Amino acid sequence: MKHVARKRFGQNFLVDRSVIDAIVAAIGLDGKDCVVEIGPGLGALTGPLIEARAAAGGSPLHVVELDRDLAGRMARGEMQGRIVLHQADALGFDFAALCKEGEKLRLIGNLPYNISSPLLFFLIGFAPRVRDQHFMLQREVIERMTASAGDSAFGRLSVMLQVHYRMEHLFDVAPESFEPAPRVVSSVVRMTPDSTLASRIVDHDIFASVVKKAFSQRRKMLRNTLERHALMVGLEEAGIAPTARAEDISAVAYVDYANRIAAYAKASGRSISSIL
Ligand code: SAM
């Protein structure tokens, strides 16, 4: 029986073989590490991934699918025995538990667009165990992820992800490559964890709070948006122009500024909760 795509699960199935091949080629599977596909759906990517992984002599592919019907199809279909199926919600799934000692995770997915931001934030927790992530998302989201300070797309998502990953916008995918066709253009991104910046963050709660507050009113000048924080540590002290807006400040500058606030908290003996 034909599966009817469920909107609530963000189901847009890939039907364009050239796009599928381009994604599999970009990933470049070898026999190492632990490969996990999030949201395999009807298996458009899964089949070619299984083949590429088998050719490289690696362990079977893990797949995490929330939709019971699709997971059931996969368990009964031609892929049975060639994948390790987890019928589960990726948001909350313990990806690290799949890795053997010394293995890293390679996460892959044509992700459900309705949960893309929460899922990207959730996956940050696994960054130290991840080798890379290749995801299809709305192009607009990937533009925000990869934007630089000064770009209009630069926002909270850019800063929060750029401190943990290097990101490459690989290529765009037209709506007609899916069934049903989404209303937007999609893109594929490669995310490679890089802890250089994240390891400099003294207090991750303070950092997250500063970034969230800064972008809560992105059109306002930071000295007004960050009023409470800015009373503790002046923006100028951190080399930030008093007229700057949230989108003008690089991820590095946010880290420096948040670290100054953390240092102020320590020196003044103030609790973190009184600062956030
Ligand atoms: N990979 C398939 C393809 O490219 O044709 C399907 C991609 S479709 C955009 C997203 C898939 O993610 C669907 O199979 C959907 O059921 C699944 N999904 C949605 N929410 C999920 C969640 N929270 N955890 C795991 N899978 C989820």
XYZ file of N, CA and C and ligand atoms in Angstrom:
855
model
N 0.837 -1.198 0.000
C 0.000 0.000 0.000
C 0.876 1.253 0.000
N 0.448 2.253 -0.762
C 1.255 3.474 -0.871
C 1.204 4.233 0.457
N 2.365 4.729 0.891
C 2.406 5.520 2.124
C 1.957 6.945 1.810
N 1.055 7.476 2.636
C 0.622 8.869 2.457
C 1.491 9.733 3.378
N 2.193 10.701 2.753
C 3.143 11.533 3.513
C 2.440 12.262 4.653
N 3.052 12.223 5.834
C 2.466 12.897 7.000
C 3.174 14.223 7.235
N 2.385 15.271 7.162
C 2.921 16.621 7.318
C 3.517 16.818 8.712
N 2.847 16.252 9.720
C 3.302 16.501 11.095
C 4.687 15.898 11.355
N 5.100 14.948 10.525
C 6.443 14.366 10.660
C 7.398 14.966 9.630
N 6.993 16.041 8.982
C 7.875 16.717 8.018
C 8.277 15.804 6.875
N 7.313 15.011 6.368
C 7.672 14.003 5.352
C 7.636 14.553 3.926
N 8.825 14.756 3.376
C 8.999 15.088 1.955
C 10.065 14.119 1.468
N 9.659 13.161 0.663
C 10.563 12.072 0.304
C 11.373 12.401 -0.944
N 12.657 12.094 -0.895
C 13.535 12.348 -2.037
C 13.207 11.370 -3.156
N 13.047 11.895 -4.376
C 12.735 11.015 -5.508
C 13.706 11.228 -6.672
N 14.664 12.116 -6.497
C 15.581 12.471 -7.582
C 16.910 11.739 -7.390
N 17.137 10.766 -8.240
C 18.318 9.894 -8.083
C 19.632 10.687 -8.154
N 19.663 11.740 -8.973
C 20.932 12.481 -9.096
C 21.247 13.220 -7.793
N 20.208 13.672 -7.094
C 20.423 14.355 -5.802
C 20.880 13.330 -4.755
N 20.236 12.172 -4.762
C 20.606 11.115 -3.803
C 22.084 10.736 -4.008
N 22.472 10.555 -5.275
C 23.861 10.187 -5.571
C 24.826 11.295 -5.131
N 24.420 12.554 -5.339
C 25.296 13.676 -4.964
C 25.489 13.720 -3.440
N 24.424 13.407 -2.693
C 24.537 13.424 -1.222
C 25.468 12.296 -0.776
N 25.246 11.102 -1.320
C 26.068 9.948 -0.915
C 27.536 10.201 -1.278
N 27.778 10.801 -2.455
C 29.160 11.101 -2.861
C 29.782 12.132 -1.924
N 28.998 13.144 -1.525
C 29.528 14.199 -0.639
C 29.911 13.626 0.717
N 29.163 12.633 1.174
C 29.449 12.042 2.491
C 30.744 11.226 2.424
N 30.952 10.487 1.343
C 32.173 9.701 1.176
C 32.346 8.679 2.291
N 31.411 7.730 2.367
C 31.482 6.737 3.451
C 32.709 5.855 3.316
N 33.347 5.591 4.456
C 34.418 4.590 4.491
C 33.972 3.509 5.475
N 34.859 2.623 5.815
C 34.458 1.508 6.679
C 34.520 1.849 8.163
N 34.919 3.087 8.463
C 35.135 3.446 9.876
C 33.879 4.056 10.513
N 33.944 4.117 11.830
C 32.956 4.865 12.613
C 31.538 4.304 12.519
N 30.636 5.028 13.158
C 29.272 4.548 13.333
C 28.346 5.478 12.553
N 27.707 4.937 11.534
C 26.908 5.768 10.630
C 25.430 5.682 11.014
N 24.796 6.833 11.170
C 23.396 6.870 11.598
C 22.607 7.778 10.661
N 21.520 7.239 10.115
C 20.626 8.089 9.336
C 19.409 8.454 10.179
N 19.123 9.751 10.247
C 17.949 10.236 10.987
C 16.800 10.367 9.988
N 15.675 9.735 10.284
C 14.497 9.846 9.422
C 14.675 9.175 8.074
N 14.846 7.855 8.015
C 15.062 7.175 6.731
C 13.828 7.165 5.830
N 12.651 7.340 6.413
C 11.429 7.407 5.599
C 11.208 6.145 4.805
N 11.099 6.299 3.481
C 10.874 5.144 2.598
C 12.198 4.566 2.105
N 13.303 5.106 2.598
C 14.613 4.508 2.307
C 15.328 5.047 1.080
N 14.907 6.225 0.585
C 15.525 6.765 -0.641
C 17.038 6.906 -0.501
N 17.466 7.388 0.655
C 18.911 7.543 0.895
C 19.501 6.274 1.495
N 18.657 5.587 2.263
C 19.138 4.431 3.030
C 19.738 3.346 2.135
N 19.046 3.032 1.036
C 19.529 1.969 0.140
C 20.936 2.265 -0.361
N 21.128 3.433 -1.016
C 22.475 3.762 -1.506
C 23.507 3.871 -0.370
N 23.071 4.307 0.815
C 24.020 4.384 1.946
C 24.454 2.983 2.379
N 23.495 2.052 2.383
C 23.816 0.664 2.749
C 24.853 0.104 1.770
N 24.606 0.374 0.472
C 25.530 -0.139 -0.558
C 26.930 0.446 -0.371
N 26.984 1.766 -0.142
C 28.287 2.428 -0.017
C 29.026 1.934 1.226
N 28.254 1.743 2.275
C 28.858 1.285 3.532
C 29.354 -0.161 3.377
N 28.543 -1.007 2.739
C 28.925 -2.417 2.553
C 30.177 -2.498 1.683
N 30.227 -1.651 0.631
C 31.383 -1.670 -0.276
C 32.654 -1.288 0.474
N 32.504 -0.453 1.503
C 33.678 -0.004 2.268
C 34.002 -0.964 3.415
N 33.144 -1.961 3.598
C 33.411 -2.973 4.631
C 33.116 -2.510 6.046
N 32.176 -1.581 6.186
C 31.853 -1.076 7.533
C 30.706 -1.828 8.187
N 30.474 -1.522 9.463
C 29.374 -2.135 10.210
C 28.039 -1.586 9.686
N 26.922 -2.300 9.964
C 25.630 -1.860 9.402
C 25.242 -0.454 9.847
N 24.412 0.123 9.009
C 23.912 1.480 9.224
C 22.822 1.464 10.300
N 22.864 2.444 11.212
C 21.761 2.625 12.159
C 20.773 3.604 11.552
N 19.481 3.365 11.745
C 18.483 4.345 11.295
C 17.525 4.638 12.451
N 17.157 5.919 12.582
C 16.261 6.340 13.667
C 15.024 6.961 13.028
N 13.885 6.289 13.146
C 12.645 6.750 12.491
C 11.531 6.847 13.533
N 10.858 7.986 13.548
C 9.787 8.201 14.520
C 8.466 7.564 14.086
N 8.173 7.622 12.799
C 6.884 7.138 12.287
C 6.836 5.602 12.351
N 5.897 5.102 13.165
C 5.788 3.644 13.365
C 5.527 2.892 12.065
N 4.679 3.465 11.209
C 4.342 2.782 9.949
C 5.580 2.636 9.074
N 6.344 3.750 8.974
C 7.550 3.705 8.131
C 8.590 2.773 8.737
N 8.718 2.811 10.069
C 9.683 1.908 10.733
C 9.272 0.457 10.485
N 7.947 0.194 10.535
C 7.435 -1.159 10.298
C 7.755 -1.630 8.885
N 7.540 -0.747 7.906
C 7.864 -1.081 6.507
C 9.332 -1.447 6.370
N 10.154 -0.650 7.027
C 11.595 -0.861 6.918
C 12.003 -2.198 7.558
N 11.338 -2.510 8.675
C 11.662 -3.756 9.393
C 11.279 -4.979 8.563
N 10.207 -4.824 7.735
C 9.722 -5.974 6.956
C 10.302 -6.022 5.554
N 10.748 -4.857 5.063
C 11.149 -4.759 3.665
C 12.523 -5.347 3.355
N 12.988 -4.984 2.152
C 14.237 -5.592 1.664
C 15.481 -5.163 2.459
N 15.307 -4.117 3.298
C 16.468 -3.649 4.068
C 16.658 -4.397 5.376
N 15.661 -5.235 5.731
C 15.777 -5.931 7.013
C 17.061 -6.763 7.024
N 17.720 -6.718 8.174
C 18.982 -7.461 8.303
C 20.179 -6.659 7.818
N 19.915 -5.556 7.101
C 21.032 -4.755 6.566
C 21.159 -3.417 7.301
N 20.219 -3.202 8.229
C 20.255 -1.968 9.027
C 19.968 -2.325 10.488
N 20.325 -1.407 11.385
C 19.878 -1.543 12.776
C 18.822 -0.461 12.950
N 17.573 -0.905 13.119
C 16.451 0.023 13.147
C 16.114 0.447 14.576
N 15.955 1.767 14.777
C 15.515 2.288 16.075
C 14.237 3.068 15.817
N 13.109 2.548 16.275
C 11.865 3.305 16.125
C 11.817 4.246 17.318
N 12.218 5.497 17.090
C 12.399 6.428 18.206
C 12.383 7.857 17.699
N 12.242 8.772 18.654
C 12.296 10.203 18.365
C 13.763 10.641 18.405
N 14.251 11.191 17.297
C 15.657 11.630 17.259
C 15.927 12.704 18.306
N 14.869 13.479 18.610
C 14.986 14.523 19.633
C 14.913 13.826 20.988
N 16.044 13.547 21.575
C 16.058 12.821 22.846
C 16.771 11.483 22.713
N 17.090 11.095 21.496
C 17.747 9.796 21.272
C 19.214 9.857 21.718
N 19.687 8.748 22.343
C 21.075 8.724 22.808
C 21.987 8.190 21.688
N 22.410 9.096 20.811
C 23.239 8.691 19.668
C 24.584 8.129 20.127
N 25.129 8.688 21.204
C 26.459 8.251 21.661
C 26.447 6.785 22.072
N 25.291 6.288 22.522
C 25.209 4.895 22.982
C 25.437 3.908 21.832
N 25.338 4.386 20.581
C 25.516 3.495 19.428
C 26.994 3.256 19.101
N 27.856 4.151 19.604
C 29.288 4.076 19.242
C 30.022 3.083 20.111
N 30.888 2.339 19.456
C 31.803 1.491 20.226
C 32.977 2.364 20.672
N 33.757 1.851 21.627
C 34.947 2.549 22.116
C 35.794 3.068 20.929
N 36.115 4.336 20.947
C 37.011 4.887 19.920
C 36.327 5.259 18.609
N 35.048 4.870 18.458
C 34.339 5.209 17.225
C 33.728 6.598 17.335
N 33.564 7.235 16.189
C 32.847 8.510 16.155
C 31.542 8.309 15.392
N 30.667 9.281 15.511
C 29.380 9.215 14.809
C 29.449 9.969 13.493
N 28.840 9.407 12.467
C 28.611 10.161 11.229
C 27.098 10.240 11.072
N 26.546 11.408 11.271
C 25.093 11.588 11.238
C 24.661 12.122 9.878
N 23.590 11.521 9.359
C 23.111 11.849 8.012
C 21.599 12.003 8.077
N 21.045 12.921 7.311
C 19.594 12.964 7.260
C 19.035 14.028 6.337
N 17.972 13.641 5.650
C 17.099 14.615 5.015
C 16.100 14.906 6.123
N 16.389 15.939 6.896
C 15.715 16.111 8.186
C 14.286 16.628 8.051
N 13.446 16.256 9.031
C 12.103 16.860 9.071
C 12.254 18.350 9.372
N 11.818 19.204 8.425
C 12.088 20.640 8.556
C 11.390 21.274 9.751
N 10.286 20.638 10.201
C 9.548 21.250 11.308
C 10.280 21.161 12.651
N 11.315 20.324 12.740
C 12.052 20.254 14.012
C 13.534 20.564 13.798
N 13.873 21.237 12.688
C 15.296 21.384 12.380
C 16.077 22.139 13.462
N 15.565 23.272 13.934
C 16.345 24.016 14.926
C 16.489 23.260 16.247
N 15.371 22.764 16.848
C 15.548 22.010 18.101
C 16.492 20.810 17.941
N 16.411 20.145 16.779
C 17.272 18.980 16.561
C 18.750 19.404 16.470
N 19.017 20.493 15.760
C 20.409 20.972 15.649
C 20.948 21.355 17.034
N 20.114 22.000 17.834
C 20.545 22.364 19.191
C 20.772 21.110 20.035
N 19.867 20.131 19.911
C 20.005 18.890 20.674
C 21.305 18.160 20.312
N 21.640 18.167 19.020
C 22.821 17.421 18.559
C 24.138 18.059 19.016
N 24.107 19.333 19.402
C 25.336 19.972 19.897
C 25.914 19.151 21.056
N 25.028 18.578 21.860
C 25.467 17.782 23.013
C 26.337 16.592 22.616
N 26.216 16.145 21.350
C 27.005 14.989 20.900
C 28.238 15.399 20.102
N 28.434 16.704 19.911
C 29.522 17.172 19.025
C 30.880 16.522 19.337
N 31.251 16.342 20.604
C 32.565 15.737 20.861
C 32.675 14.291 20.344
N 31.510 13.628 20.130
C 31.540 12.248 19.639
C 31.303 12.156 18.136
N 31.146 13.291 17.482
C 30.751 13.297 16.061
C 31.951 13.549 15.151
N 32.041 12.771 14.079
C 33.048 13.040 13.039
C 32.507 14.092 12.066
N 31.291 13.865 11.570
C 30.648 14.883 10.743
C 29.145 14.632 10.645
N 28.433 15.646 10.166
C 26.984 15.565 9.967
C 26.682 16.121 8.577
N 25.913 15.367 7.792
C 25.462 15.853 6.478
C 23.948 15.900 6.511
N 23.399 17.100 6.407
C 21.953 17.250 6.533
C 21.364 18.044 5.375
N 20.174 17.598 4.969
C 19.361 18.401 4.047
C 18.385 19.182 4.904
N 18.324 20.478 4.651
C 17.435 21.369 5.391
C 16.906 22.421 4.430
N 16.023 23.255 4.916
C 15.594 24.383 4.086
C 16.800 25.257 3.809
N 16.912 25.760 2.574
C 18.070 26.595 2.240
C 18.169 27.810 3.167
N 17.032 28.354 3.510
C 17.008 29.553 4.366
C 17.645 29.244 5.740
N 17.432 28.032 6.243
C 18.018 27.656 7.540
C 19.536 27.491 7.397
N 19.953 26.879 6.287
C 21.401 26.681 6.072
C 22.089 28.028 5.842
N 21.382 28.957 5.219
C 21.965 30.303 5.063
C 22.164 30.951 6.427
N 21.220 30.712 7.343
C 21.383 31.280 8.698
C 22.529 30.584 9.438
N 22.634 29.267 9.264
C 23.683 28.509 9.954
C 25.079 28.959 9.544
N 25.217 29.303 8.247
C 26.551 29.564 7.704
C 26.848 31.068 7.543
N 25.902 31.928 7.930
C 26.085 33.379 7.734
C 27.219 33.916 8.605
N 27.824 35.016 8.124
C 28.881 35.684 8.892
C 28.310 36.946 9.511
N 29.008 37.440 10.547
C 28.595 38.688 11.190
C 28.468 39.765 10.113
N 27.418 40.546 10.189
C 27.198 41.600 9.194
C 26.171 41.177 8.149
N 25.992 39.858 7.951
C 24.970 39.389 6.991
C 23.591 39.509 7.646
N 22.575 39.726 6.816
C 21.236 39.854 7.413
C 20.760 38.501 7.970
N 21.311 37.387 7.461
C 20.883 36.066 7.948
C 21.602 35.661 9.241
N 22.561 36.464 9.669
C 23.345 36.110 10.866
C 22.469 36.255 12.107
N 22.373 35.184 12.895
C 21.496 35.224 14.064
C 21.942 34.254 15.142
N 21.015 33.982 16.055
C 21.336 33.112 17.200
C 21.804 31.725 16.731
N 21.093 31.188 15.701
C 21.455 29.860 15.197
C 22.892 29.878 14.660
N 23.269 30.955 13.945
C 24.634 31.060 13.402
C 25.648 30.997 14.542
N 25.463 31.833 15.550
C 26.451 31.926 16.632
C 26.524 30.609 17.413
N 25.349 30.077 17.785
C 25.340 28.881 18.638
C 25.948 27.670 17.929
N 25.768 27.594 16.596
C 26.347 26.456 15.875
C 27.804 26.712 15.496
N 28.123 27.955 15.142
C 29.486 28.239 14.668
C 30.542 28.093 15.765
N 30.129 28.136 17.033
C 31.135 27.897 18.083
C 31.447 26.393 18.227
N 30.617 25.540 17.638
C 30.843 24.088 17.764
C 31.241 23.400 16.462
N 30.909 24.006 15.319
C 31.134 23.324 14.037
C 31.718 24.267 12.987
N 32.463 23.666 12.057
C 32.755 24.323 10.783
C 31.634 23.884 9.857
N 31.125 24.787 9.048
C 29.985 24.409 8.213
C 30.200 24.787 6.764
N 29.784 23.891 5.884
C 29.899 24.146 4.444
C 28.529 23.943 3.796
N 28.083 24.958 3.105
C 26.839 24.872 2.329
C 27.228 24.159 1.020
N 26.824 22.907 0.849
C 27.343 22.117 -0.276
C 26.617 22.392 -1.593
N 25.295 22.209 -1.611
C 24.550 22.488 -2.854
C 23.059 22.623 -2.549
N 22.350 23.212 -3.502
C 20.907 23.428 -3.347
C 20.132 22.304 -4.034
N 18.918 22.089 -3.562
C 18.063 21.038 -4.128
C 16.667 21.628 -4.388
N 16.207 21.464 -5.618
C 14.929 22.058 -6.025
C 13.743 21.299 -5.409
N 12.624 22.001 -5.205
C 11.429 21.355 -4.620
C 10.982 20.111 -5.399
N 11.150 20.130 -6.735
C 10.669 18.983 -7.549
C 11.441 17.701 -7.280
N 12.527 17.785 -6.507
C 13.298 16.572 -6.209
C 12.658 15.750 -5.097
N 11.525 16.270 -4.558
C 10.845 15.600 -3.442
C 9.406 15.272 -3.815
N 8.850 14.320 -3.071
C 7.437 13.976 -3.217
C 6.843 13.852 -1.806
N 5.907 14.650 -1.386
C 5.417 15.834 -2.079
C 6.484 16.934 -2.098
N 6.372 17.865 -3.067
C 7.355 18.942 -3.183
C 7.148 19.957 -2.058
N 8.211 20.293 -1.312
C 8.057 21.348 -0.301
C 7.890 22.698 -0.993
N 7.480 23.714 -0.242
C 7.263 25.022 -0.872
C 8.563 25.808 -1.020
N 9.645 25.267 -0.409
C 10.898 26.037 -0.359
C 12.038 25.258 -1.016
N 13.093 25.989 -1.356
C 14.305 25.355 -1.882
C 15.055 24.761 -0.681
N 15.690 23.621 -0.893
C 16.457 22.969 0.171
C 17.941 23.037 -0.157
N 18.761 22.715 0.830
C 20.215 22.665 0.616
C 20.796 21.563 1.470
N 22.026 21.192 1.131
C 22.745 20.193 1.926
C 23.924 20.895 2.595
N 24.083 20.613 3.886
C 25.176 21.215 4.652
C 26.064 20.111 5.242
N 27.364 20.400 5.281
C 28.291 19.523 6.008
C 28.725 20.260 7.278
N 28.577 19.584 8.411
C 28.959 20.187 9.694
C 30.064 19.330 10.308
N 31.200 19.934 10.548
C 32.324 19.197 11.129
C 32.660 19.819 12.485
N 32.531 19.043 13.563
C 32.798 19.629 14.876
C 34.207 20.212 14.962
N 34.285 21.381 15.575
C 35.566 22.047 15.806
C 35.416 22.751 17.153
N 36.116 22.246 18.155
C 35.881 22.739 19.520
C 36.768 23.929 19.886
N 37.536 24.465 18.919
C 38.481 25.544 19.234
C 37.782 26.681 19.996
N 36.659 27.105 19.461
C 35.962 28.242 20.067
C 35.155 27.802 21.288
N 34.449 26.676 21.162
C 33.600 26.212 22.274
C 34.439 25.974 23.527
N 35.669 25.500 23.343
C 36.494 25.192 24.523
C 36.944 26.461 25.244
N 36.803 27.607 24.591
C 37.166 28.876 25.248
C 36.024 29.444 26.092
N 34.824 28.874 25.929
C 33.665 29.410 26.661
C 33.776 28.994 28.132
N 33.806 29.983 29.014
C 33.987 29.702 30.445
C 32.700 29.144 31.047
N 31.573 29.736 30.688
C 30.297 29.274 31.241
C 29.270 29.220 30.106
N 28.862 27.998 29.729
C 27.973 27.839 28.567
C 26.581 28.434 28.810
N 26.116 28.430 30.069
C 24.791 29.017 30.346
C 24.827 30.532 30.138
N 25.894 31.156 30.630
C 26.010 32.612 30.459
C 26.136 32.941 28.970
N 26.944 32.175 28.256
C 27.118 32.399 26.814
C 25.764 32.304 26.095
N 25.030 31.212 26.362
C 23.736 31.013 25.689
C 22.771 32.137 26.045
N 22.811 32.579 27.289
C 21.903 33.647 27.730
C 22.223 34.974 27.040
N 23.502 35.283 26.912
C 23.903 36.544 26.261
C 23.472 36.531 24.795
N 23.722 35.412 24.117
C 23.392 35.332 22.683
C 21.871 35.420 22.485
N 21.121 34.723 23.331
C 19.658 34.733 23.215
C 19.125 36.148 23.414
N 19.630 36.802 24.455
C 19.169 38.162 24.770
C 19.546 39.122 23.633
N 20.772 38.997 23.154
C 21.250 39.912 22.105
C 20.334 39.854 20.882
N 19.933 38.633 20.484
C 19.134 38.484 19.267
C 17.626 38.557 19.520
N 17.238 38.813 20.781
C 15.805 38.894 21.061
C 15.198 40.123 20.375
N 16.016 41.157 20.177
C 15.545 42.343 19.443
C 16.682 42.770 18.528
N 16.819 42.056 17.423
C 18.020 42.187 16.596
C 18.202 43.570 15.968
N 17.125 44.333 15.852
C 17.247 45.645 15.216
C 17.739 46.714 16.201
N 17.643 46.389 17.495
C 18.047 47.386 18.496
C 19.552 47.387 18.689
N 20.075 48.483 19.224
C 21.508 48.506 19.538
C 21.749 47.632 20.767
N 22.894 46.956 20.760
C 23.191 46.002 21.828
C 23.209 46.649 23.204
N 23.633 47.899 23.275
C 23.698 48.529 24.600
C 22.305 48.640 25.221
N 21.262 48.637 24.364
C 19.895 48.655 24.891
C 19.386 47.235 25.158
N 19.664 46.326 24.240
C 19.163 44.949 24.418
C 19.841 44.256 25.593
N 21.126 44.479 25.722
C 21.895 43.761 26.748
C 22.001 44.574 28.036
N 21.089 45.489 28.196
C 21.093 46.425 29.317
C 21.688 45.861 30.610
N 21.107 44.714 31.051
C 21.489 44.167 32.361
C 22.930 43.642 32.328
N 23.246 42.893 31.301
C 24.616 42.391 31.173
C 25.586 43.552 30.978
N 25.157 44.535 30.159
C 26.060 45.635 29.817
C 26.360 46.513 31.028
N 25.505 46.446 32.053
C 25.795 47.204 33.274
C 26.956 46.560 34.021
N 27.080 45.254 33.866
C 28.158 44.532 34.561
C 29.481 44.687 33.834
N 29.418 44.505 32.532
C 30.637 44.632 31.728
C 30.302 45.520 30.529
N 30.939 46.646 30.433
C 30.649 47.565 29.327
C 31.032 46.935 27.996
N 30.236 47.234 26.968
C 30.517 46.673 25.652
C 31.874 47.145 25.130
N 32.175 48.411 25.398
C 33.448 48.965 24.893
C 34.638 48.196 25.457
N 34.513 47.750 26.725
C 35.609 46.991 27.345
C 35.937 45.739 26.526
N 34.909 45.191 25.883
C 35.106 43.981 25.078
C 35.351 44.327 23.608
N 35.588 45.610 23.345
C 35.897 46.016 21.973
C 34.683 46.057 21.072
N 33.471 46.161 21.680
C 32.250 46.199 20.859
C 31.757 47.649 20.780
N 31.539 48.141 19.567
C 31.101 49.536 19.395
C 29.760 49.746 20.087
N 29.579 50.867 20.765
C 28.320 51.100 21.492
C 27.091 51.128 20.588
N 27.311 51.410 19.305
C 26.167 51.462 18.385
C 25.907 50.119 17.688
N 26.705 49.109 18.022
C 26.581 47.821 17.317
C 25.235 47.163 17.584
N 24.751 46.428 16.565
C 23.549 45.610 16.729
C 23.981 44.149 16.795
N 23.046 43.297 17.238
C 23.380 41.874 17.457
C 24.050 41.239 16.243
N 23.558 41.581 15.035
C 24.059 40.899 13.835
C 25.430 41.394 13.383
N 25.957 42.444 14.066
C 27.270 42.976 13.684
C 28.417 42.268 14.399
N 28.095 41.484 15.432
C 29.132 40.939 16.320
C 29.437 39.485 15.977
N 30.706 39.167 15.802
C 31.077 37.800 15.414
C 30.905 36.820 16.577
N 30.890 35.529 16.231
C 30.785 34.489 17.263
C 31.945 34.621 18.252
N 33.135 34.950 17.751
C 34.319 35.097 18.622
C 34.072 36.226 19.629
N 33.516 37.343 19.167
C 33.270 38.480 20.064
C 32.214 38.118 21.113
N 31.203 37.311 20.731
C 30.206 36.882 21.725
C 30.870 36.029 22.807
N 31.793 35.161 22.385
C 32.490 34.324 23.364
C 33.292 35.220 24.319
N 34.022 36.174 23.767
C 34.847 37.055 24.611
C 33.979 37.839 25.591
N 32.881 38.366 25.078
C 32.020 39.188 25.923
C 31.397 38.346 27.048
N 30.886 37.154 26.691
C 30.270 36.277 27.706
C 31.321 35.863 28.739
N 32.546 35.652 28.308
C 33.601 35.276 29.259
C 33.896 36.412 30.232
N 33.813 37.651 29.757
C 34.025 38.795 30.657
C 32.910 38.850 31.698
N 31.700 38.504 31.281
C 30.589 38.507 32.242
C 30.786 37.375 33.267
N 31.250 36.221 32.772
C 31.515 35.100 33.697
C 32.608 35.495 34.695
N 33.637 36.211 34.229
C 34.731 36.642 35.116
C 34.207 37.646 36.140
N 33.292 38.526 35.674
C 32.693 39.508 36.588
C 31.894 38.765 37.667
N 31.125 37.744 37.257
C 30.300 36.986 38.204
C 31.184 36.358 39.284
N 32.302 35.819 38.846
C 33.210 35.148 39.784
C 33.819 36.177 40.745
N 34.309 37.283 40.188
C 34.999 38.296 41.004
C 34.041 38.954 41.987
N 32.779 39.135 41.548
C 31.839 39.847 42.418
C 31.100 38.897 43.351
N 31.295 37.608 43.170
C 30.636 36.616 44.024
C 29.142 36.504 43.739
N 28.703 37.032 42.590
C 27.277 36.951 42.275
C 26.926 35.580 41.714
N 25.736 35.097 42.055
C 25.346 33.782 41.549
C 25.011 33.904 40.061
N 25.142 32.787 39.359
C 24.846 32.772 37.930
C 23.388 33.152 37.702
N 22.486 32.640 38.559
C 21.061 32.900 38.332
C 20.730 34.387 38.454
N 21.504 35.133 39.239
C 21.201 36.563 39.359
C 21.687 37.339 38.139
N 22.472 36.676 37.302
C 23.024 37.335 36.126
C 22.226 37.012 34.867
N 21.744 35.783 34.776
C 21.093 35.343 33.531
C 19.726 36.006 33.337
N 15.087 10.168 4.314
C 13.831 10.141 3.615
C 14.004 10.730 2.229
O 15.003 11.460 2.029
O 13.152 10.491 1.377
C 12.737 10.873 4.405
C 13.005 12.309 4.734
S 11.630 13.182 5.415
C 12.057 14.840 5.036
C 11.924 13.168 7.184
C 11.840 11.810 7.855
O 12.074 11.997 9.261
C 10.492 11.133 7.765
O 10.683 9.765 7.492
C 9.862 11.326 9.145
O 8.920 10.337 9.489
C 11.097 11.292 10.022
N 10.939 11.989 11.316
C 10.167 13.057 11.605
N 10.334 13.454 12.871
C 11.269 12.615 13.402
C 11.867 12.507 14.687
N 11.557 13.360 15.665
N 12.762 11.521 14.905
C 13.082 10.635 13.897
N 12.556 10.701 12.662
C 11.659 11.671 12.409
